[in-house]
CSV table of C-alpha atoms in Angstrom, one decimal:
chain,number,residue,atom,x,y,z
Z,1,UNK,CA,161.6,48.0,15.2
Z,2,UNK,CA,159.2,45.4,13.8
Z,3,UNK,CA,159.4,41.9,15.8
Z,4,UNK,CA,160.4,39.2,14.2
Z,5,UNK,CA,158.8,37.1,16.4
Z,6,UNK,CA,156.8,37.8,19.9
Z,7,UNK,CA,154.9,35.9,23.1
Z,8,UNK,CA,152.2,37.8,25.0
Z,9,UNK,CA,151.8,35.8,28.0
Z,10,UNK,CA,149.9,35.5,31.6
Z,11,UNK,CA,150.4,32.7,34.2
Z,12,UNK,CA,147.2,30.8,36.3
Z,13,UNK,CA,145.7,32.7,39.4
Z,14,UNK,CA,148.1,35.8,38.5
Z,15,UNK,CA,147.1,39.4,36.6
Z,16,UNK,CA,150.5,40.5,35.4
Z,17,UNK,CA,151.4,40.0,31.1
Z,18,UNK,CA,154.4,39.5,29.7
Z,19,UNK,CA,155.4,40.4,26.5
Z,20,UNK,CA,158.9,39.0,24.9
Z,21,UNK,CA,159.9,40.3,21.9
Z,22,UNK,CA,162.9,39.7,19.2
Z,23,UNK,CA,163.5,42.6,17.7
Z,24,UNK,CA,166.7,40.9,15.7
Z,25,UNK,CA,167.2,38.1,13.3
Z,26,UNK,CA,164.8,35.2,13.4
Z,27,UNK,CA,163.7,33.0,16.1
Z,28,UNK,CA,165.9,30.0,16.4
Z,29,UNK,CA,164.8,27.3,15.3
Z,30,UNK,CA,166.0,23.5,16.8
Z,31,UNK,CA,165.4,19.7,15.8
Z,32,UNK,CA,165.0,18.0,19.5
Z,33,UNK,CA,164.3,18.8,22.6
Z,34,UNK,CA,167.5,18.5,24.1
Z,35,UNK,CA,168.7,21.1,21.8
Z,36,UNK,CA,166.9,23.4,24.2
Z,37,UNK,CA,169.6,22.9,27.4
Z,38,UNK,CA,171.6,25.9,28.4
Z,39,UNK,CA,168.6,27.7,26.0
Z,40,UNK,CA,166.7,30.8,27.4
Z,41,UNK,CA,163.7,32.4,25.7
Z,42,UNK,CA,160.5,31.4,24.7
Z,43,UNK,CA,159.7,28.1,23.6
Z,44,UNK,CA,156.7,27.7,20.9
Z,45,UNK,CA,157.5,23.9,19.9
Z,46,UNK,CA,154.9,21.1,17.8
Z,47,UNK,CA,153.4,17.9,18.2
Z,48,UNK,CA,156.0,16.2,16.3
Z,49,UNK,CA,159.0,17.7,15.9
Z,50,UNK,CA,159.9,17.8,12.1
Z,51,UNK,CA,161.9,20.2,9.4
Z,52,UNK,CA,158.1,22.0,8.2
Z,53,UNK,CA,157.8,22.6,11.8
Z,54,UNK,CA,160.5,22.8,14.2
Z,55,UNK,CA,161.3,23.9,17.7
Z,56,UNK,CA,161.1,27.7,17.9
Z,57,UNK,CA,162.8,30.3,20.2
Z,58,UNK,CA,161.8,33.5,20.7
Z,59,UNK,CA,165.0,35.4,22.3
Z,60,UNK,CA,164.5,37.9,24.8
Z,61,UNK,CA,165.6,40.9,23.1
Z,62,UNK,CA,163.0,43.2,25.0
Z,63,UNK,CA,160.8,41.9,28.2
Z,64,UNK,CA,158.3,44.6,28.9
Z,65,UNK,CA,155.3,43.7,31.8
Z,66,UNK,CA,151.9,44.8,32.8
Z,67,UNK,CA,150.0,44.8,35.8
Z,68,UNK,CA,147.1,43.1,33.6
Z,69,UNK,CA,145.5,42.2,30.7
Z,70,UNK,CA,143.5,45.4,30.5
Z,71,UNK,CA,147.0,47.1,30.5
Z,72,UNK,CA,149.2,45.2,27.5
Z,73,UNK,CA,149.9,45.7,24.3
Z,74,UNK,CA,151.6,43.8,21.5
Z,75,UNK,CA,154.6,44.9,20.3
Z,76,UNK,CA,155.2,48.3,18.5
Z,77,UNK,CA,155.4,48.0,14.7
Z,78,UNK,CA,153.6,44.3,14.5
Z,79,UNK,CA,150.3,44.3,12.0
Z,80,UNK,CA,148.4,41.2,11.4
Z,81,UNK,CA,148.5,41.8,8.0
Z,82,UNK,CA,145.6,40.5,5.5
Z,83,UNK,CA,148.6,39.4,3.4
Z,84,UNK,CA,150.3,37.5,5.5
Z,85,UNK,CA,149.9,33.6,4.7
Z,86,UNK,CA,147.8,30.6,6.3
Z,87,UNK,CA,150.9,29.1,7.6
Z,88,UNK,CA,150.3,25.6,8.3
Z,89,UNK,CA,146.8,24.7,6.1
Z,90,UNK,CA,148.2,22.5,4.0
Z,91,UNK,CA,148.1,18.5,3.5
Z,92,UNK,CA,150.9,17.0,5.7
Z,93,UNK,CA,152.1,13.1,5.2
Z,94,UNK,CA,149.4,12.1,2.7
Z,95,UNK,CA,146.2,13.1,4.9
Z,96,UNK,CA,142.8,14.9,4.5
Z,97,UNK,CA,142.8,18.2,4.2
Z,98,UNK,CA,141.8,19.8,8.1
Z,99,UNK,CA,138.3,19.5,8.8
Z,100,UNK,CA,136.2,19.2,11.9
Z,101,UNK,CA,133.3,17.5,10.1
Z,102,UNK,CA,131.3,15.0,12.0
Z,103,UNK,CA,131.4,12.4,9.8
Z,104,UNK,CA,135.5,12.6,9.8
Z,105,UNK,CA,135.6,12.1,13.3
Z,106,UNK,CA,133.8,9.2,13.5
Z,107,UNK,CA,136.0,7.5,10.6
Z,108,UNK,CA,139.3,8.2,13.1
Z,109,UNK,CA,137.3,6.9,16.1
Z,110,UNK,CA,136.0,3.8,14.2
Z,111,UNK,CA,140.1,3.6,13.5
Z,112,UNK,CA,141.7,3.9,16.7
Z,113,UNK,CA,139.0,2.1,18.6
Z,114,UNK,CA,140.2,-1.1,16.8
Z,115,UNK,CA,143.2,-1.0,17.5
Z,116,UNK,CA,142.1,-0.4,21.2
Z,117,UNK,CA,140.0,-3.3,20.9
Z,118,UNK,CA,142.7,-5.9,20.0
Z,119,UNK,CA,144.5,-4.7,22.9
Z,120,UNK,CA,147.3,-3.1,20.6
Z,121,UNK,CA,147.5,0.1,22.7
Z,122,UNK,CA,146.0,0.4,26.2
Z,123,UNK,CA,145.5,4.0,25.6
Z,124,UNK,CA,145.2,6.3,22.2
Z,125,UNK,CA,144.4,10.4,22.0
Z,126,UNK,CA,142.1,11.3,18.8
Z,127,UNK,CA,142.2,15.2,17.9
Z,128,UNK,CA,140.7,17.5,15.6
Z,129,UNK,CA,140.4,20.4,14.1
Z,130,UNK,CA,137.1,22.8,13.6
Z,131,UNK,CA,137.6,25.8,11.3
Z,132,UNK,CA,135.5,29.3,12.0
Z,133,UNK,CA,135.5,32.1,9.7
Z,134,UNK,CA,137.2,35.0,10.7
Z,135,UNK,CA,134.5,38.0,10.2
Z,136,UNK,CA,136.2,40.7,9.6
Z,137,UNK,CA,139.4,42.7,10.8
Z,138,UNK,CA,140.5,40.4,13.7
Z,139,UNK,CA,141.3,42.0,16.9
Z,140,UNK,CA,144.1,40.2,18.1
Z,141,UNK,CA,144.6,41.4,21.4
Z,142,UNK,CA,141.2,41.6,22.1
Z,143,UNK,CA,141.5,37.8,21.5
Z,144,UNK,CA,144.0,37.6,24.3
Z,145,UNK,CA,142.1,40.0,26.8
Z,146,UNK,CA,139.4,37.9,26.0
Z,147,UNK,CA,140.8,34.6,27.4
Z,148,UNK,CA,142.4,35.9,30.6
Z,149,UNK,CA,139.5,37.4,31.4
Z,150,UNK,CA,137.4,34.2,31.0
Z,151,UNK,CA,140.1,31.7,32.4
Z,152,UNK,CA,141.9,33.0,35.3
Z,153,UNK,CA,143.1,29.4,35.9
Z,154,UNK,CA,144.6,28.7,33.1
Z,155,UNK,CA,147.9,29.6,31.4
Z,156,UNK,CA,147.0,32.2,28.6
Z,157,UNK,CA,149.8,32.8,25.7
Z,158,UNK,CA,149.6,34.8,22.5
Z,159,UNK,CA,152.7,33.6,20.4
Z,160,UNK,CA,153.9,34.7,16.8
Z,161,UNK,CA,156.8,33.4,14.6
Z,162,UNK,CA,157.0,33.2,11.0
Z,163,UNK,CA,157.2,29.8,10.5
Z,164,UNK,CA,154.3,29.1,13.4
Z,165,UNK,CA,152.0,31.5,12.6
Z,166,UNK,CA,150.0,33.3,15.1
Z,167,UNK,CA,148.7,31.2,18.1
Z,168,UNK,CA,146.0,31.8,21.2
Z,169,UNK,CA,146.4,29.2,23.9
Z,170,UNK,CA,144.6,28.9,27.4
Z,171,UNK,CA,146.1,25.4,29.2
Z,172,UNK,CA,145.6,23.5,32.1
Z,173,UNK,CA,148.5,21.4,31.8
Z,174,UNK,CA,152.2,22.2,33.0
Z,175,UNK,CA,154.7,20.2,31.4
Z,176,UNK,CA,157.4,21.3,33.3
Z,177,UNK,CA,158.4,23.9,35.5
Z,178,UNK,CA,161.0,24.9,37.7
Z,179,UNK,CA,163.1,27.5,39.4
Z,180,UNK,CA,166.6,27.4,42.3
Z,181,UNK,CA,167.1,23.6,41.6
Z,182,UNK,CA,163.1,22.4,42.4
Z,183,UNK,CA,161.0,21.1,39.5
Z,184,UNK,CA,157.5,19.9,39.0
Z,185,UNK,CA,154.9,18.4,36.2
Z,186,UNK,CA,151.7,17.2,36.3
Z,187,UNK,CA,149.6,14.1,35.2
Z,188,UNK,CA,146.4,15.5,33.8
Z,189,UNK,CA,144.2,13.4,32.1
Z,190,UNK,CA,139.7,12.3,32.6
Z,191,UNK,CA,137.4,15.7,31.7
Z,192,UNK,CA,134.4,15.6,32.9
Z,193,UNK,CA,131.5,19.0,32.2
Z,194,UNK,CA,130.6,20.7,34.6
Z,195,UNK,CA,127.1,21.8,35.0
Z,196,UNK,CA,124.2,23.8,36.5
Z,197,UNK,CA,125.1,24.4,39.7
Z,198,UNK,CA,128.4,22.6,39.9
Z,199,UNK,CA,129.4,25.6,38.1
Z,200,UNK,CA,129.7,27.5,41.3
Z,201,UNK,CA,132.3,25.6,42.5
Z,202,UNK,CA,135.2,23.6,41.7
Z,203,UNK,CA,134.3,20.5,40.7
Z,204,UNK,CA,134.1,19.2,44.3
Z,205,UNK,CA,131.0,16.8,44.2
Z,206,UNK,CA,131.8,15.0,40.9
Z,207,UNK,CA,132.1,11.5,40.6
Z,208,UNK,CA,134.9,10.1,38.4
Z,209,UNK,CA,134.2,6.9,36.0
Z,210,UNK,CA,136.4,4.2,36.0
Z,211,UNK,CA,137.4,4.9,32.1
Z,212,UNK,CA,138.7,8.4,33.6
Z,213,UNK,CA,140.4,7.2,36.3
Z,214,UNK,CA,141.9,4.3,34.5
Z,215,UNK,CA,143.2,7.0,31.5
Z,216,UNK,CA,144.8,9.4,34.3
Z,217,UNK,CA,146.7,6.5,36.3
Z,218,UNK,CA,148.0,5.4,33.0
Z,219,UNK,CA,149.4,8.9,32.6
Z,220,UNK,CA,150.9,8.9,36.1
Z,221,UNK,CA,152.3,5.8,35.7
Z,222,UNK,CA,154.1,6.7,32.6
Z,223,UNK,CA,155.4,9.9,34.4
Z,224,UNK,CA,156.8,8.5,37.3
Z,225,UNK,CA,158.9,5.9,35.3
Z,226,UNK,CA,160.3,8.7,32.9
Z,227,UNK,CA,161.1,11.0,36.4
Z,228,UNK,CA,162.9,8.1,38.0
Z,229,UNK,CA,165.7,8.4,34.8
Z,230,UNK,CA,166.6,11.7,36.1
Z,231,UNK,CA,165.9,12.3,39.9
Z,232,UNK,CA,166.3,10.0,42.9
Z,233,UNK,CA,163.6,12.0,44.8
Z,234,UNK,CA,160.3,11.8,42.9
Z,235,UNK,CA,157.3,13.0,45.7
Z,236,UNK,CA,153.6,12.4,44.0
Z,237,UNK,CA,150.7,14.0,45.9
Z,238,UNK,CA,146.7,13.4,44.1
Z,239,UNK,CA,144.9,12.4,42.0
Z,240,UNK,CA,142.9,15.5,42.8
Z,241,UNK,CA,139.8,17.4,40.7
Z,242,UNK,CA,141.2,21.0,39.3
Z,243,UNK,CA,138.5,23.0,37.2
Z,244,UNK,CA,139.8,24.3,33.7
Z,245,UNK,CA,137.3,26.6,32.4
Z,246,UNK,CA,134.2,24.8,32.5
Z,247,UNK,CA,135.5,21.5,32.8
Z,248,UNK,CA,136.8,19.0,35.3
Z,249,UNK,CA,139.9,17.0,35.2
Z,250,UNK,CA,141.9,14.8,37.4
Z,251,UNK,CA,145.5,15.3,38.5
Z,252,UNK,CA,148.6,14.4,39.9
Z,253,UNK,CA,151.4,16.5,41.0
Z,254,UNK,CA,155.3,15.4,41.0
Z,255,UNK,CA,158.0,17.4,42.8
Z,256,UNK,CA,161.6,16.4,42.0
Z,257,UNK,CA,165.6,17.8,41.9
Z,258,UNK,CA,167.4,16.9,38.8
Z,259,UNK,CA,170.9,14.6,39.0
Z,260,UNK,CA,173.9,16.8,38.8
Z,261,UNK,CA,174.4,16.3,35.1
Z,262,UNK,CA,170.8,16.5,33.6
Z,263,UNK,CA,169.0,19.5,32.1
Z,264,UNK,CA,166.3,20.4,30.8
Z,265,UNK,CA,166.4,19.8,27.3
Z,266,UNK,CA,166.9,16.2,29.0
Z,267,UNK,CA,164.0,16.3,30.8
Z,268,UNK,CA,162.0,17.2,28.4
Z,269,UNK,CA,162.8,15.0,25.5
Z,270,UNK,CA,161.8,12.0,27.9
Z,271,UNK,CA,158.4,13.7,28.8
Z,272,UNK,CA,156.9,14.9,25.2
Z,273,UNK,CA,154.6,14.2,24.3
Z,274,UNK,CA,153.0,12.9,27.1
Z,275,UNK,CA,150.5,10.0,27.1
Z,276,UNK,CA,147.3,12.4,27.8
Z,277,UNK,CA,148.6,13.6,24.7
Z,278,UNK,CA,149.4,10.5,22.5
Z,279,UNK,CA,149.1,7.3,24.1
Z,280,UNK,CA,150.3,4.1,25.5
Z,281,UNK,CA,152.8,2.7,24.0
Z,282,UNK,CA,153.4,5.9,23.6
Z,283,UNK,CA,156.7,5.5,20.3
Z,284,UNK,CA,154.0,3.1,18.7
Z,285,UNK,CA,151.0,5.2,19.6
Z,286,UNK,CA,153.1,8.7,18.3
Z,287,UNK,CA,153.6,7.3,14.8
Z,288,UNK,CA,150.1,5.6,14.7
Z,289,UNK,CA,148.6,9.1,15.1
Z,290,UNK,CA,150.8,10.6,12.6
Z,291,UNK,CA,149.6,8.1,10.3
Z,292,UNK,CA,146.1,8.1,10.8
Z,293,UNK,CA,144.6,11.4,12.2
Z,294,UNK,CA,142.8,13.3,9.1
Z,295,UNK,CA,144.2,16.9,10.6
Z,296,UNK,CA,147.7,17.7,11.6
Z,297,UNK,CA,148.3,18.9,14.1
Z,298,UNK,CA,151.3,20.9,14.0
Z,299,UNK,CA,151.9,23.1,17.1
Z,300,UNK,CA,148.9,21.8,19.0
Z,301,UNK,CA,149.9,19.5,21.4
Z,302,UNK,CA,153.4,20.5,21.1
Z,303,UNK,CA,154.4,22.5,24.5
Z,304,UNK,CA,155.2,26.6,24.7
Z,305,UNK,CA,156.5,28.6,27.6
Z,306,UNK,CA,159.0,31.0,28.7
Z,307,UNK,CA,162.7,29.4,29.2
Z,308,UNK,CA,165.0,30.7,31.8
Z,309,UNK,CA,163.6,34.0,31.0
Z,310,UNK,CA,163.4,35.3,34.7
Z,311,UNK,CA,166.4,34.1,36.1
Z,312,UNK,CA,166.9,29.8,36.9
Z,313,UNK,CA,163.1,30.4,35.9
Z,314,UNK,CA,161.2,27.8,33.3
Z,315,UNK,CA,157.6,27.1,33.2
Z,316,UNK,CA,156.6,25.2,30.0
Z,317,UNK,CA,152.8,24.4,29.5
Z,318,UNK,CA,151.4,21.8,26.9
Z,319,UNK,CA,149.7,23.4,24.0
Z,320,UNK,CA,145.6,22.7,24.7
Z,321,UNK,CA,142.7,24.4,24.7
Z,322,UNK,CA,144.5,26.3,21.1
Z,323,UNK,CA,144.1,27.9,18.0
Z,324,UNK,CA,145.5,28.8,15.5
Z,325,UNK,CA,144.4,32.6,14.0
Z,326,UNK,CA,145.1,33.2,10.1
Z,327,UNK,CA,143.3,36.8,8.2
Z,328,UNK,CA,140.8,34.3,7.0
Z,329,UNK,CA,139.7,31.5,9.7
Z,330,UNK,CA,140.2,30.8,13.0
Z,331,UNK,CA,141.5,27.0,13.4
Z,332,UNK,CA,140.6,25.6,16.6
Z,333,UNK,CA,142.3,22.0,17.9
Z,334,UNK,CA,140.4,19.8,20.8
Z,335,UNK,CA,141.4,15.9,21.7
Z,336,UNK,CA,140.6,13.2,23.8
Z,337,UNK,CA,141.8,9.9,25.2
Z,338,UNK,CA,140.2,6.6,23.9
Z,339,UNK,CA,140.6,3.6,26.0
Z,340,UNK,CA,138.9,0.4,25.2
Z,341,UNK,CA,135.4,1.4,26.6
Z,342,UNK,CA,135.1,4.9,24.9
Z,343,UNK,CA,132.3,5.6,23.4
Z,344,UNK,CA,132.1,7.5,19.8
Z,345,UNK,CA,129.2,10.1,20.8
Z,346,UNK,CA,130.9,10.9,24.0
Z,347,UNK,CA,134.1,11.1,23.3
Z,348,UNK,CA,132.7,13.8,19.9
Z,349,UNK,CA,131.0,15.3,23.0
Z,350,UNK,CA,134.0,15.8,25.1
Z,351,UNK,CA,135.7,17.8,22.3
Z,352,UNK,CA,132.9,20.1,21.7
Z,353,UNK,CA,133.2,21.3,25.2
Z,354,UNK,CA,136.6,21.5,24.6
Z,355,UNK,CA,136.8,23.4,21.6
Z,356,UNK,CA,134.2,25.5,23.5
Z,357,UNK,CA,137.2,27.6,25.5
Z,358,UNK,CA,138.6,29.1,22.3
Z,359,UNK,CA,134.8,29.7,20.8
Z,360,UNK,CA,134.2,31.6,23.9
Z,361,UNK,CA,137.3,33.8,23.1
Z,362,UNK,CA,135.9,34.4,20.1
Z,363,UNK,CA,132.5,35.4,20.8
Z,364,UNK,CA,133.1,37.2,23.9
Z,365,UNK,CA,136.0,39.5,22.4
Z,366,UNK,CA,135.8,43.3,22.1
Z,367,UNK,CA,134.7,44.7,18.9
């Protein structure tokens, strides 16, 4: 039976895929993220959570897994049809077409560093979007072998629904996970390159600039006061470097138990989106990027994961490092976070090599 929607998925430092399929009705789709408590599936939800593009779960209808990526398949009866529609290309809340031009960028940088600059927000994420053809027939799984092969360390999903479209992720960043009762998220925020030789390694010998430092304790900070609604017993251990690809960033982890009558619906509408994200203030930063971005930016940025799939089992990972794949281009989304001594060129810079983990996918995928 053809799925109406589906999730091919592989967690960090692991080689087993999982494929979740709904083989019955249409994915559900929800206005909040608390509308996700006593929820289980898997969870493909946006930036800003809105009627054109709402909260989406896949039920579980039919789990099947494979020792590794070499080994999966998608689901029986699903075709990437040339017919099927760009879902999502069109002009949202009275902004510029998407385009990843050079000149564009520097207009939304020009804009959000003033407002940094008169000390309005101590912290503001600029994204965008770069559009590749697609040449040819695309080979959608190869897409996906393709990126667990090249990022073992990152969180590597494949996710369909009609209203989403069809979506290739490979993340660093959990948003939340959790299984008997314990729960974790990080603070990840600073990217750094790595280089040369530091490519051998982990990012041990690199040295952190202030501005990085300063952008990831901002994100901490935020963290640890939304945790402290919800859990008496917040533990934080780093900042630390973790490699993503062939980046740096830095990180902090939090361990926590939930009070007796939160969940995680709760949870999460406190957490997203996150300042490495959106920014500080983050309610006045949110709707100041929704105003002023030139691409939106739909499910990017928005968080996906399986739900209580496995049993008491969640682990829910922030949409980076993304694309989205229609029959005709391949839309790819990077960011970054300005704070008041950002620089245009480097911060451009930073989302070249970020947009670099999906171009690799692309290039490096079987033919």
């Amino acid at each position: 039976m053809t799925p109406s929607g589906f999730a091919l998925y592989r967690f960090p430092h692991q080689q087993q895929v999982t494929l979740v399929c709904q083989t019955h009705g249409q994915p559900l789709q929800l206005s909040s993220c608390r509308d996700l408590n006593d929820r289980r599936g898997f969870v493909v939800a946006p930036f800003q959570i809105a009627p054109q593009h709402p909260i989406l779960l896949i039920r579980p209808d039919r789990v099947l897994t494979f020792a590794d990526a070499t080994r999966c398949s998608l689901p029986e009866g699903w075709q990437f049809a040339p017919s099927e529609p760009s879902v999502g290309t069109e002009q949202t809340g009275g902004l510029h077409a998407p385009g990843s031009d050079r000149e564009a960028y520097g207009q939304d940088f020009r804009c959000f560093h003033a407002r940094l600059a008169d000390d309005h927000f101590r912290k503001l994420v600029l994204s965008r979007c770069a559009e590749q053809p697609a040449d040819g027939q695309t080979d959608v799984l190869a897409l996906f072998q393709s990126a667990c092969l090249l990022y073992p360390r990152l969180f590597v999903a494949l996710a369909y629904t009609p209203v989403s479209g069809l979506w290739l992720t490979a993340t660093p960043e959990i948003l939340l996970e959790g299984e008997a009762g314990r729960w974790r998220t990080i603070a990840l925020a600073g990217t750094m390159r790595l280089e040369g030789q530091q490519l051998l390694g982990e990012g041990e010998e690199v040295c952190w600039s202030t501005k990085n430092i300063q952008e990831q304790r901002y994100v901490a900070t935020y963290i640890t006061e939304c945790l402290e609604h919800v859990s008496a017993d917040v533990s934080e251990e780093g900042p630390r470097t973790v490699r993503a690809a062939n980046l740096v960033h830095l990180r902090s982890d939090f361990n926590f138990t939930l009070y007796d009558n939160v969940r995680v619906g709760d949870v999460l509408q406190l957490l997203h989106p996150t300042p490495a994200v959106c920014g500080l203030p983050k309610e006045e930063a949110f709707r100041f990027i929704l105003g002023h971005e030139h691409t939106p930016r739909l499910y990017y940025s928005g968080f996906q994961g399986p739900l209580g799939i496995q049993p008491s089992a969640t682990h829910l990972y922030v949409s980076l490092r993304c694309m989205q794949i229609t029959p005709r281009a391949f839309r790819l989304y990077a960011g970054g976070g300005l704070l008041k001594d950002s620089t245009e060129e480097q911060e451009w810079q930073e989302t070249e090599a970020k947009l670099e983990t999906m171009r690799q996918c692309i290039a490096t995928r079987k033919m």
